[in-house]
Amino acid sequence: MTEHKPRAWRNALAVLAALVVGWQILHAVVGEVALRSPWETVAYTAKLFASRDFWPNFDETMTAFAAALAIAVATGLAIGMLLGFSRLAGEVFEPVLVALYSIPKVTLYPIVLLAFGLGMQAKIAFGAIHGIIPIALFTINAVRNVRPILIKTGRVMKLTTWEMVWQVLFPAAIPEIFTGLRIGFSLTLIGTLLGEMFASQRGLGYMLMNGIGLHNVDVIMSVTFMLVVFAAVISSALLAIDRVLHGRA
Amino acid sequence: MNRALVLRVLALAAAVAVLEALCRVGVIDRFTMQPPSRIAVDLWSILATGKFNAAILKTLTNAGIAFALAVSVGIAAGVAIHGLKALREGLDPLFATYYAIPVLAFYPLLIILFGLGDAPQILIGFMLGVVAVIVNTLNGLDRVPRVLLKAARIGRLTPVEVATQVTLPYAVPYVLTGVKFAVSYAFIGIIGSEFVMSRGGMGFEIAFAYNNLDNATMYPLIVLILAVTISANLMIARWEKALLARRGLA
C-alpha cells in the first residue's frame, strides 16, 4: 500500500496534466469563439469570485443541493434499510426501484415543475429524486450482505428494531452504504444543476443557461470549470474514504 | 418468487388506481396532471394519428446512434485501458468524478462546433453513456479467472483473440450493466439537449407542450419515453440473468 500510493498520485497527476494540455490544444484548434484557454478560464473564475453578483447564485445552488442531499440520504437509507431487512418487501419492490433507476429522469422535469412550481422546491425535488434510488439500492444490498450471525446475535440479545438498525446493521453495512452515498452525492449534484438549468431564475445552473443564451463563453467555461473542480475534489475525497472503509473489512 | 411478482403487480396497480382517484376527485388538479386513464387514451390517439411520428423517429434514431456509439467505443476503450495499468490508475479518480460533471453544459460548445443539428445531441448522449460502459467493462475484465487467461496463453492466442474469445465473453454480464446505463444516458443526453435547444424531437415537443399547458400532449410523450427505456432495460436485464443462470450464478 505504501508503495502503491505515490504511484497512483503520480498517474492521477499525469492524467490531469494531459487533460489541461488537451484543453489547451483544443482551444488552439477551435479558437476563441467556442472555448477559452485554461488560463483565461481560471482568471475569469477568479473575477467571478470577486464579483458581488456571483455569491447569491452560489448560495442558492448550495442551499438547494444541501437540502436535496439531506432528503436523498434520509429517504434512501430508510427505504434501503426497510427493503434490505424485510425479505418479502425487498423482493417485491427492488425490481421497481431498479426500473425507476434506469429511466431518464430529465424526462420527468416538466412534471416536477407542474407539481412544485418554478423555484427552490422544484430544484430540491429534482436533485433528491436523482439521489434517493442509488442510495436505496446500495443500502438494500449492503444490509442483505450483513453476516446472518450478527443479526442472530442481535436477536438473542433481544435488541429492538431501532437498536438493531443503529447498532448492528448500520455499522456492519457501512462500507457498501458509503459507496451508495458517494454515487448519490454525484447524482444529486447533477440533478440539482439540471433543475436549475431548465427552469429557474437563480443559481449556478441558471448562470450556465444564461451564458448559453447570451453566448457568453467566459461564463459557460468558468461555471463549468468551477463545478467540475468542486465535484472532483469532493468525489476524490469520498473515494478515498470509500477505499479505507472497504479495506478495513 | 411468484408471490413477489403478484404482489408487485398489485402494488403498482394500486398506485395507478390511487393516482387515478386523486386526479378524478380533484386533489390533483387537471393542470398539474391528467388521470392515468386519460393519458393512456391520449397516447393511443397520438400514436394512431401519427401526429408526432417525425419527432418520435428523430429522437429514437438519435438515441439509438448515441447508444450504439457509447457501447462500441466504451467496450473497446475498456479493453484498451484494462491492458494499461498506469493509465487505468490515473483514470480511476476521473471515472469516479465523471458523473458529477454537468456534461450538458458542453452542449452549447458542441452547437458552435457542429451546428444546431443532430450531431451535438448524439455526442452528448454518447459522452454521458460511454464512461458507464468503460467502467463496467473494466469491472468485468477484472473478474476473469486466472485459469482462463492461462488457458489462453497455452493456446497461444493473440491479445485481440484473448479479448474477443476469452475475456470479453466472460465479462458480458458485467458489461451489460453498463449497457443498461448507456440506454438511459443516451435518452438523457438526447432529451436533455432537446429541452435546452433544438428544432425538433420528443424533448422539443414536450417542452413546447409544457409551455402551452398542453398536458394532453406532454404526459403521453413522457410516458412513451419511459415505456421505451424501461422495456429496453428489462430486455437487457433478462439476457443478463440468462447468462448468469447458465453459469450457475443467479
Short mmCIF file of C-alpha atoms in Angstrom, two decimals:
data_model
loop_
_atom_site.label_atom_id
_atom_site.label_comp_id
_atom_site.label_asym_id
_atom_site.label_seq_id
_atom_site.Cartn_x
_atom_site.Cartn_y
_atom_site.Cartn_z
CA MET A 1 0.00 0.00 0.00
CA THR A 2 2.77 2.42 0.94
CA GLU A 3 4.49 1.77 -2.35
CA HIS A 4 1.29 1.90 -4.31
CA LYS A 5 0.18 5.35 -3.18
CA PRO A 6 2.84 7.67 -4.65
CA ARG A 7 2.49 5.92 -8.00
CA ALA A 8 -1.28 6.33 -8.01
CA TRP A 9 -0.82 10.01 -7.21
CA ARG A 10 1.72 10.41 -9.99
CA ASN A 11 -0.57 8.71 -12.51
CA ALA A 12 -3.53 10.85 -11.47
CA LEU A 13 -1.40 13.98 -11.86
CA ALA A 14 -0.24 12.81 -15.28
CA VAL A 15 -3.86 12.37 -16.42
CA LEU A 16 -4.69 15.81 -15.02
CA ALA A 17 -1.77 17.34 -16.91
CA ALA A 18 -2.84 15.55 -20.09
CA LEU A 19 -6.35 16.99 -19.66
CA VAL A 20 -5.01 20.54 -19.35
CA VAL A 21 -2.74 20.08 -22.37
CA GLY A 22 -5.60 18.57 -24.38
CA TRP A 23 -7.80 21.52 -23.40
CA GLN A 24 -5.09 23.98 -24.49
CA ILE A 25 -4.70 22.22 -27.85
CA LEU A 26 -8.47 22.08 -28.38
CA HIS A 27 -8.56 25.81 -27.63
CA ALA A 28 -5.87 26.43 -30.25
CA VAL A 29 -7.81 24.41 -32.82
CA VAL A 30 -11.32 25.66 -32.10
CA GLY A 31 -10.50 29.26 -31.27
CA GLU A 32 -11.96 31.94 -29.02
CA VAL A 33 -15.48 31.69 -30.45
CA ALA A 34 -16.25 28.45 -28.60
CA LEU A 35 -13.60 27.96 -25.93
CA ARG A 36 -11.36 29.81 -23.50
CA SER A 37 -7.89 28.62 -22.67
CA PRO A 38 -7.27 27.04 -19.24
CA TRP A 39 -5.52 30.20 -18.02
CA GLU A 40 -8.30 32.54 -19.23
CA THR A 41 -10.88 30.32 -17.53
CA VAL A 42 -9.05 30.38 -14.21
CA ALA A 43 -8.64 34.16 -14.48
CA TYR A 44 -12.34 34.69 -15.21
CA THR A 45 -13.29 32.33 -12.39
CA ALA A 46 -11.23 34.48 -10.01
CA LYS A 47 -13.04 37.53 -11.36
CA LEU A 48 -16.40 35.85 -10.73
CA PHE A 49 -15.38 35.08 -7.16
CA ALA A 50 -14.58 38.74 -6.63
CA SER A 51 -17.89 39.98 -8.06
CA ARG A 52 -20.96 40.69 -5.95
CA ASP A 53 -23.47 39.08 -8.31
CA PHE A 54 -21.88 35.68 -8.13
CA TRP A 55 -22.31 34.75 -4.48
CA PRO A 56 -26.14 34.85 -4.26
CA ASN A 57 -26.21 32.36 -7.16
CA PHE A 58 -23.63 30.18 -5.46
CA ASP A 59 -25.56 30.25 -2.18
CA GLU A 60 -28.79 29.38 -3.96
CA THR A 61 -27.28 26.31 -5.60
CA MET A 62 -25.53 25.13 -2.47
CA THR A 63 -28.68 25.56 -0.36
CA ALA A 64 -30.74 23.59 -2.88
CA PHE A 65 -28.05 20.94 -3.15
CA ALA A 66 -27.67 20.57 0.63
CA ALA A 67 -31.45 20.21 1.08
CA ALA A 68 -31.71 17.74 -1.81
CA LEU A 69 -28.81 15.69 -0.47
CA ALA A 70 -30.27 15.60 3.04
CA ILE A 71 -33.61 14.38 1.67
CA ALA A 72 -31.95 11.85 -0.65
CA VAL A 73 -29.75 10.42 2.11
CA ALA A 74 -32.51 10.18 4.72
CA THR A 75 -35.12 8.73 2.35
CA GLY A 76 -32.66 6.46 0.54
CA LEU A 77 -31.31 5.00 3.77
CA ALA A 78 -34.80 4.48 5.18
CA ILE A 79 -36.06 2.72 2.04
CA GLY A 80 -32.87 0.69 1.78
CA MET A 81 -32.96 -0.46 5.41
CA LEU A 82 -36.62 -1.41 5.15
CA LEU A 83 -36.32 -3.35 1.88
CA GLY A 84 -32.98 -4.87 2.81
CA PHE A 85 -34.19 -6.14 6.14
CA SER A 86 -37.58 -7.48 5.08
CA ARG A 87 -37.06 -10.22 2.52
CA LEU A 88 -40.56 -10.10 1.05
CA ALA A 89 -40.70 -6.29 0.76
CA GLY A 90 -37.27 -6.40 -0.88
CA GLU A 91 -38.33 -8.99 -3.43
CA VAL A 92 -41.49 -7.06 -4.26
CA PHE A 93 -40.05 -3.56 -4.58
CA GLU A 94 -36.39 -3.86 -5.51
CA PRO A 95 -37.12 -4.52 -9.24
CA VAL A 96 -39.38 -1.46 -9.19
CA LEU A 97 -36.51 0.64 -7.84
CA VAL A 98 -34.15 -0.79 -10.45
CA ALA A 99 -36.62 0.13 -13.20
CA LEU A 100 -37.02 3.64 -11.77
CA TYR A 101 -33.24 4.00 -11.55
CA SER A 102 -32.98 3.24 -15.25
CA ILE A 103 -35.42 5.84 -16.52
CA PRO A 104 -34.03 9.08 -17.92
CA LYS A 105 -35.06 11.44 -15.15
CA VAL A 106 -34.77 14.63 -17.21
CA THR A 107 -37.94 13.49 -18.89
CA LEU A 108 -39.78 13.90 -15.59
CA TYR A 109 -38.70 17.50 -15.19
CA PRO A 110 -41.85 19.11 -16.62
CA ILE A 111 -43.93 17.04 -14.19
CA VAL A 112 -41.75 18.15 -11.25
CA LEU A 113 -42.23 21.75 -12.36
CA LEU A 114 -46.01 21.36 -12.57
CA ALA A 115 -46.10 19.73 -9.14
CA PHE A 116 -43.72 22.07 -7.28
CA GLY A 117 -43.82 25.28 -9.27
CA LEU A 118 -40.88 27.30 -10.54
CA GLY A 119 -38.23 27.77 -7.88
CA MET A 120 -36.38 26.29 -4.95
CA GLN A 121 -38.77 23.41 -4.23
CA ALA A 122 -38.63 22.06 -7.77
CA LYS A 123 -34.82 22.11 -7.76
CA ILE A 124 -34.63 20.32 -4.42
CA ALA A 125 -37.17 17.73 -5.54
CA PHE A 126 -35.35 17.15 -8.80
CA GLY A 127 -31.99 16.79 -7.05
CA ALA A 128 -33.45 14.43 -4.47
CA ILE A 129 -35.12 12.08 -6.96
CA HIS A 130 -31.73 11.61 -8.63
CA GLY A 131 -30.07 10.64 -5.37
CA ILE A 132 -32.67 8.57 -3.49
CA ILE A 133 -32.71 5.45 -5.67
CA PRO A 134 -28.97 4.72 -5.92
CA ILE A 135 -28.59 5.25 -2.17
CA ALA A 136 -31.56 2.92 -1.54
CA LEU A 137 -30.28 0.22 -3.92
CA PHE A 138 -26.79 0.17 -2.41
CA THR A 139 -28.25 0.12 1.11
CA ILE A 140 -30.52 -2.83 0.25
CA ASN A 141 -27.54 -4.86 -0.92
CA ALA A 142 -25.40 -3.74 1.98
CA VAL A 143 -27.99 -4.78 4.54
CA ARG A 144 -28.62 -8.10 2.79
CA ASN A 145 -24.94 -8.92 2.82
CA VAL A 146 -24.59 -8.38 6.57
CA ARG A 147 -23.45 -11.70 8.03
CA PRO A 148 -26.51 -13.52 9.42
CA ILE A 149 -24.68 -14.36 12.62
CA LEU A 150 -24.60 -10.68 13.54
CA ILE A 151 -28.36 -10.41 13.14
CA LYS A 152 -28.92 -13.66 15.05
CA THR A 153 -26.72 -12.38 17.87
CA GLY A 154 -28.77 -9.19 17.93
CA ARG A 155 -31.96 -11.25 18.18
CA VAL A 156 -30.54 -13.30 21.03
CA MET A 157 -29.78 -10.05 22.82
CA LYS A 158 -33.40 -9.00 22.23
CA LEU A 159 -32.48 -5.74 20.54
CA THR A 160 -35.36 -3.52 19.49
CA THR A 161 -35.72 -2.80 15.75
CA TRP A 162 -34.19 0.61 16.28
CA GLU A 163 -31.20 -0.78 18.18
CA MET A 164 -30.80 -3.46 15.53
CA VAL A 165 -30.62 -0.85 12.79
CA TRP A 166 -28.26 1.53 14.58
CA GLN A 167 -26.02 -0.87 16.46
CA VAL A 168 -25.83 -3.88 14.14
CA LEU A 169 -26.99 -3.33 10.57
CA PHE A 170 -25.67 0.17 10.01
CA PRO A 171 -22.13 -0.35 11.35
CA ALA A 172 -21.78 -3.70 9.57
CA ALA A 173 -23.08 -2.37 6.27
CA ILE A 174 -21.32 0.99 6.30
CA PRO A 175 -18.69 0.35 3.57
CA GLU A 176 -21.30 -0.62 0.96
CA ILE A 177 -23.70 2.10 2.11
CA PHE A 178 -20.91 4.63 1.77
CA THR A 179 -20.38 3.66 -1.86
CA GLY A 180 -24.09 4.37 -2.40
CA LEU A 181 -23.76 7.73 -0.66
CA ARG A 182 -20.78 8.62 -2.84
CA ILE A 183 -22.75 7.90 -6.01
CA GLY A 184 -25.83 9.58 -4.54
CA PHE A 185 -23.73 12.71 -3.93
CA SER A 186 -22.72 12.96 -7.60
CA LEU A 187 -26.20 12.27 -8.92
CA THR A 188 -27.90 14.68 -6.52
CA LEU A 189 -25.49 17.42 -7.56
CA ILE A 190 -26.12 16.83 -11.25
CA GLY A 191 -29.86 16.64 -10.62
CA THR A 192 -29.90 19.95 -8.77
CA LEU A 193 -27.89 21.62 -11.53
CA LEU A 194 -30.09 20.21 -14.27
CA GLY A 195 -33.09 21.50 -12.37
CA GLU A 196 -31.54 24.95 -12.34
CA MET A 197 -30.61 24.78 -15.98
CA PHE A 198 -34.09 24.04 -17.26
CA ALA A 199 -36.16 26.39 -15.21
CA SER A 200 -35.03 28.77 -12.54
CA GLN A 201 -34.11 32.41 -12.04
CA ARG A 202 -31.09 31.93 -9.82
CA GLY A 203 -28.21 29.58 -9.14
CA LEU A 204 -25.16 28.28 -10.97
CA GLY A 205 -27.29 26.23 -13.37
CA TYR A 206 -29.19 29.39 -14.24
CA MET A 207 -25.89 31.23 -14.81
CA LEU A 208 -24.91 28.46 -17.21
CA MET A 209 -28.18 28.65 -19.14
CA ASN A 210 -27.99 32.42 -19.21
CA GLY A 211 -24.43 32.17 -20.52
CA ILE A 212 -25.67 29.78 -23.21
CA GLY A 213 -28.50 32.16 -24.15
CA LEU A 214 -26.22 35.21 -24.37
CA HIS A 215 -23.39 33.20 -25.85
CA ASN A 216 -21.11 34.32 -23.03
CA VAL A 217 -18.32 31.77 -23.37
CA ASP A 218 -16.46 33.18 -20.34
CA VAL A 219 -19.37 32.42 -18.03
CA ILE A 220 -20.08 28.99 -19.53
CA MET A 221 -16.46 27.92 -19.21
CA SER A 222 -15.89 29.33 -15.72
CA VAL A 223 -19.07 27.94 -14.17
CA THR A 224 -18.47 24.53 -15.75
CA PHE A 225 -14.86 24.61 -14.57
CA MET A 226 -15.91 25.53 -11.05
CA LEU A 227 -18.48 22.73 -10.89
CA VAL A 228 -16.03 20.17 -12.24
CA VAL A 229 -13.39 21.16 -9.66
CA PHE A 230 -15.95 21.12 -6.84
CA ALA A 231 -17.28 17.70 -7.90
CA ALA A 232 -13.80 16.29 -8.49
CA VAL A 233 -12.40 17.38 -5.12
CA ILE A 234 -15.32 16.05 -3.08
CA SER A 235 -15.68 12.86 -5.14
CA SER A 236 -11.98 12.09 -4.77
CA ALA A 237 -12.17 12.61 -1.02
CA LEU A 238 -15.25 10.36 -0.81
CA LEU A 239 -13.50 7.78 -2.98
CA ALA A 240 -10.50 7.79 -0.63
CA ILE A 241 -12.77 7.27 2.41
CA ASP A 242 -14.63 4.56 0.47
CA ARG A 243 -11.37 2.69 -0.14
CA VAL A 244 -10.35 2.93 3.51
CA LEU A 245 -13.75 1.60 4.63
CA HIS A 246 -13.60 -1.30 2.20
CA GLY A 247 -10.00 -2.06 3.12
CA ARG A 248 -10.90 -2.25 6.81
CA ALA A 249 -13.15 -5.28 6.41
CA MET B 1 -40.67 -15.55 -6.26
CA ASN B 2 -44.03 -15.73 -7.97
CA ARG B 3 -45.72 -14.39 -4.89
CA ALA B 4 -43.37 -11.39 -5.06
CA LEU B 5 -44.32 -10.84 -8.70
CA VAL B 6 -48.04 -10.95 -7.95
CA LEU B 7 -47.62 -8.55 -5.04
CA ARG B 8 -45.53 -6.22 -7.21
CA VAL B 9 -48.17 -6.10 -9.93
CA LEU B 10 -50.86 -5.49 -7.29
CA ALA B 11 -48.82 -2.71 -5.66
CA LEU B 12 -48.22 -0.97 -8.98
CA ALA B 13 -51.88 -1.33 -9.97
CA ALA B 14 -52.89 0.11 -6.60
CA ALA B 15 -50.52 3.05 -7.10
CA VAL B 16 -52.04 3.81 -10.51
CA ALA B 17 -55.54 3.45 -9.08
CA VAL B 18 -54.76 5.87 -6.24
CA LEU B 19 -53.34 8.35 -8.75
CA GLU B 20 -56.44 7.96 -10.90
CA ALA B 21 -58.69 8.55 -7.89
CA LEU B 22 -56.72 11.61 -6.75
CA CYS B 23 -56.98 13.11 -10.23
CA ARG B 24 -60.70 12.30 -10.58
CA VAL B 25 -61.62 13.70 -7.17
CA GLY B 26 -59.60 16.82 -7.89
CA VAL B 27 -56.92 16.58 -5.19
CA ILE B 28 -54.51 16.75 -8.14
CA ASP B 29 -55.98 19.36 -10.49
CA ARG B 30 -56.04 18.69 -14.22
CA PHE B 31 -53.50 21.42 -14.97
CA THR B 32 -50.95 19.52 -12.90
CA MET B 33 -51.75 16.05 -14.12
CA GLN B 34 -54.36 14.20 -16.13
CA PRO B 35 -55.79 10.92 -14.78
CA PRO B 36 -53.70 7.90 -15.94
CA SER B 37 -56.64 6.52 -17.95
CA ARG B 38 -56.84 9.83 -19.82
CA ILE B 39 -53.07 9.71 -20.54
CA ALA B 40 -53.48 6.21 -21.99
CA VAL B 41 -56.29 7.39 -24.27
CA ASP B 42 -54.25 10.43 -25.38
CA LEU B 43 -51.19 8.29 -26.02
CA TRP B 44 -53.25 5.94 -28.17
CA SER B 45 -54.64 8.79 -30.24
CA ILE B 46 -51.18 10.35 -30.69
CA LEU B 47 -49.82 7.04 -31.97
CA ALA B 48 -52.91 6.34 -34.09
CA THR B 49 -52.95 9.74 -35.83
CA GLY B 50 -49.18 9.70 -36.29
CA LYS B 51 -49.06 13.38 -35.32
CA PHE B 52 -45.66 13.15 -33.66
CA ASN B 53 -44.18 10.33 -35.71
CA ALA B 54 -41.43 12.54 -37.11
CA ALA B 55 -40.42 13.75 -33.64
CA ILE B 56 -40.55 10.24 -32.19
CA LEU B 57 -38.50 8.82 -35.05
CA LYS B 58 -35.90 11.58 -34.74
CA THR B 59 -35.43 11.10 -31.00
CA LEU B 60 -35.35 7.31 -31.16
CA THR B 61 -32.86 7.35 -34.06
CA ASN B 62 -30.53 9.79 -32.31
CA ALA B 63 -30.75 7.90 -29.03
CA GLY B 64 -30.06 4.66 -30.92
CA ILE B 65 -26.94 6.10 -32.57
CA ALA B 66 -25.67 7.58 -29.28
CA PHE B 67 -26.31 4.25 -27.55
CA ALA B 68 -24.53 2.19 -30.24
CA LEU B 69 -21.53 4.53 -30.21
CA ALA B 70 -21.29 4.54 -26.42
CA VAL B 71 -21.42 0.74 -26.23
CA SER B 72 -18.94 0.01 -29.04
CA VAL B 73 -16.42 2.71 -28.13
CA GLY B 74 -16.88 2.00 -24.41
CA ILE B 75 -16.11 -1.71 -24.73
CA ALA B 76 -13.10 -1.09 -26.99
CA ALA B 77 -11.76 1.60 -24.65
CA GLY B 78 -12.40 -0.63 -21.63
CA VAL B 79 -10.30 -3.42 -23.15
CA ALA B 80 -7.52 -0.98 -24.07
CA ILE B 81 -7.45 0.71 -20.65
CA HIS B 82 -7.52 -2.64 -18.87
CA GLY B 83 -4.28 -3.52 -20.62
CA LEU B 84 -2.51 -0.34 -19.46
CA LYS B 85 -2.23 -0.37 -15.70
CA ALA B 86 -0.66 3.06 -15.27
CA LEU B 87 -3.30 4.74 -17.43
CA ARG B 88 -6.01 2.94 -15.50
CA GLU B 89 -4.73 4.15 -12.13
CA GLY B 90 -4.69 7.69 -13.42
CA LEU B 91 -8.17 7.47 -14.92
CA ASP B 92 -9.90 5.85 -11.92
CA PRO B 93 -10.45 9.10 -9.97
CA LEU B 94 -11.62 10.74 -13.19
CA PHE B 95 -14.21 8.00 -13.73
CA ALA B 96 -15.37 8.31 -10.13
CA THR B 97 -15.93 12.05 -10.62
CA TYR B 98 -17.29 11.91 -14.13
CA TYR B 99 -20.97 11.63 -13.28
CA ALA B 100 -20.89 14.73 -11.13
CA ILE B 101 -19.87 16.81 -14.15
CA PRO B 102 -22.76 18.54 -15.91
CA VAL B 103 -21.94 17.16 -19.36
CA LEU B 104 -24.94 19.02 -20.75
CA ALA B 105 -23.01 22.25 -20.10
CA PHE B 106 -20.82 21.33 -23.08
CA TYR B 107 -23.86 21.30 -25.37
CA PRO B 108 -23.58 24.97 -26.44
CA LEU B 109 -19.92 24.45 -27.25
CA LEU B 110 -20.83 21.47 -29.42
CA ILE B 111 -23.55 23.50 -31.16
CA ILE B 112 -20.96 26.13 -32.08
CA LEU B 113 -18.65 23.42 -33.40
CA PHE B 114 -21.17 21.27 -35.26
CA GLY B 115 -24.21 23.46 -35.80
CA LEU B 116 -27.72 23.05 -34.37
CA GLY B 117 -28.30 19.60 -35.82
CA ASP B 118 -28.30 16.02 -34.61
CA ALA B 119 -24.54 15.71 -34.09
CA PRO B 120 -24.22 17.72 -30.83
CA GLN B 121 -27.13 15.85 -29.25
CA ILE B 122 -25.75 12.46 -30.23
CA LEU B 123 -22.33 13.47 -28.88
CA ILE B 124 -23.86 14.48 -25.53
CA GLY B 125 -25.70 11.14 -25.28
CA PHE B 126 -22.51 9.34 -26.21
CA MET B 127 -20.35 11.28 -23.73
CA LEU B 128 -22.78 10.51 -20.91
CA GLY B 129 -23.03 6.81 -21.65
CA VAL B 130 -19.52 5.84 -22.71
CA VAL B 131 -17.93 6.12 -19.26
CA ALA B 132 -20.55 3.83 -17.68
CA VAL B 133 -19.73 1.22 -20.32
CA ILE B 134 -15.97 1.63 -19.80
CA VAL B 135 -16.23 1.35 -16.01
CA ASN B 136 -18.40 -1.76 -16.14
CA THR B 137 -16.25 -3.37 -18.84
CA LEU B 138 -13.22 -2.84 -16.60
CA ASN B 139 -15.12 -4.35 -13.70
CA GLY B 140 -15.99 -7.42 -15.77
CA LEU B 141 -12.45 -7.85 -17.08
CA ASP B 142 -11.12 -7.64 -13.51
CA ARG B 143 -13.16 -10.70 -12.63
CA VAL B 144 -11.89 -13.02 -15.36
CA PRO B 145 -10.46 -16.09 -13.55
CA ARG B 146 -6.74 -16.53 -13.95
CA VAL B 147 -7.17 -20.09 -15.22
CA LEU B 148 -8.90 -18.79 -18.36
CA LEU B 149 -6.00 -16.44 -19.06
CA LYS B 150 -3.54 -19.28 -18.59
CA ALA B 151 -5.53 -21.50 -20.93
CA ALA B 152 -5.49 -18.70 -23.50
CA ARG B 153 -1.72 -18.41 -23.17
CA ILE B 154 -1.32 -22.14 -23.66
CA GLY B 155 -3.47 -21.84 -26.78
CA ARG B 156 -1.12 -19.05 -27.94
CA LEU B 157 -3.93 -16.62 -28.61
CA THR B 158 -3.04 -13.11 -29.73
CA PRO B 159 -4.15 -10.23 -27.46
CA VAL B 160 -7.07 -9.50 -29.80
CA GLU B 161 -8.13 -13.15 -29.75
CA VAL B 162 -7.86 -13.21 -25.96
CA ALA B 163 -10.18 -10.19 -25.76
CA THR B 164 -12.77 -11.40 -28.27
CA GLN B 165 -12.75 -15.12 -27.42
CA VAL B 166 -11.95 -15.29 -23.71
CA THR B 167 -12.12 -12.19 -21.55
CA LEU B 168 -14.98 -10.26 -23.17
CA PRO B 169 -17.35 -13.24 -23.38
CA TYR B 170 -16.65 -13.87 -19.70
CA ALA B 171 -17.26 -10.20 -18.86
CA VAL B 172 -20.52 -9.88 -20.83
CA PRO B 173 -22.91 -9.96 -17.83
CA TYR B 174 -20.95 -7.12 -16.18
CA VAL B 175 -20.66 -5.20 -19.43
CA LEU B 176 -24.44 -5.45 -19.76
CA THR B 177 -24.79 -3.47 -16.53
CA GLY B 178 -23.00 -0.65 -18.32
CA VAL B 179 -25.10 -1.20 -21.44
CA LYS B 180 -28.27 -0.66 -19.38
CA PHE B 181 -26.87 2.65 -18.16
CA ALA B 182 -26.00 3.57 -21.74
CA VAL B 183 -29.67 3.18 -22.75
CA SER B 184 -30.73 5.58 -20.05
CA TYR B 185 -27.87 8.03 -20.68
CA ALA B 186 -28.49 8.07 -24.42
CA PHE B 187 -32.04 9.25 -23.71
CA ILE B 188 -30.92 11.69 -21.01
CA GLY B 189 -28.47 13.24 -23.48
CA ILE B 190 -30.90 13.47 -26.37
CA ILE B 191 -33.99 14.59 -24.42
CA GLY B 192 -31.96 16.95 -22.21
CA SER B 193 -30.35 18.70 -25.15
CA GLU B 194 -33.69 18.82 -26.96
CA PHE B 195 -35.10 20.59 -23.89
CA VAL B 196 -32.25 23.11 -23.86
CA MET B 197 -32.06 23.97 -27.54
CA SER B 198 -33.31 22.13 -30.61
CA ARG B 199 -35.59 22.28 -33.62
CA GLY B 200 -37.49 19.04 -33.15
CA GLY B 201 -37.75 15.71 -31.40
CA MET B 202 -39.73 14.43 -28.45
CA GLY B 203 -37.91 16.60 -25.91
CA PHE B 204 -38.68 19.66 -28.02
CA GLU B 205 -42.37 18.67 -28.29
CA ILE B 206 -42.57 18.02 -24.53
CA ALA B 207 -41.04 21.43 -23.75
CA PHE B 208 -43.36 23.07 -26.28
CA ALA B 209 -46.40 21.34 -24.78
CA TYR B 210 -45.27 22.33 -21.27
CA ASN B 211 -45.04 25.99 -22.27
CA ASN B 212 -48.52 25.82 -23.77
CA LEU B 213 -50.05 23.95 -20.80
CA ASP B 214 -50.88 21.18 -23.25
CA ASN B 215 -50.96 18.23 -20.86
CA ALA B 216 -52.77 16.11 -23.44
CA THR B 217 -49.51 16.06 -25.43
CA MET B 218 -46.93 16.32 -22.69
CA TYR B 219 -47.91 13.39 -20.48
CA PRO B 220 -48.37 10.79 -23.25
CA LEU B 221 -44.97 11.66 -24.76
CA ILE B 222 -43.27 11.40 -21.35
CA VAL B 223 -44.99 8.06 -20.71
CA LEU B 224 -43.89 6.83 -24.14
CA ILE B 225 -40.22 7.64 -23.42
CA LEU B 226 -40.43 5.94 -20.03
CA ALA B 227 -42.06 2.87 -21.60
CA VAL B 228 -39.34 2.59 -24.26
CA THR B 229 -36.46 2.88 -21.79
CA ILE B 230 -37.98 0.56 -19.21
CA SER B 231 -38.71 -2.14 -21.82
CA ALA B 232 -35.19 -1.86 -23.26
CA ASN B 233 -33.76 -2.21 -19.77
CA LEU B 234 -35.96 -5.17 -18.89
CA MET B 235 -34.89 -6.97 -22.05
CA ILE B 236 -31.20 -6.44 -21.32
CA ALA B 237 -31.72 -7.46 -17.69
CA ARG B 238 -33.39 -10.67 -18.82
CA TRP B 239 -30.45 -11.50 -21.08
CA GLU B 240 -28.03 -10.72 -18.25
CA LYS B 241 -29.94 -13.03 -15.93
CA ALA B 242 -29.99 -15.85 -18.50
CA LEU B 243 -26.20 -15.57 -18.91
CA LEU B 244 -25.61 -15.61 -15.17
CA ALA B 245 -28.02 -18.53 -14.73
CA ARG B 246 -26.08 -20.53 -17.30
CA ARG B 247 -23.02 -20.07 -15.11
CA GLY B 248 -24.98 -21.05 -12.03
CA LEU B 249 -24.64 -17.57 -10.56
CA ALA B 250 -28.27 -16.49 -10.37
#
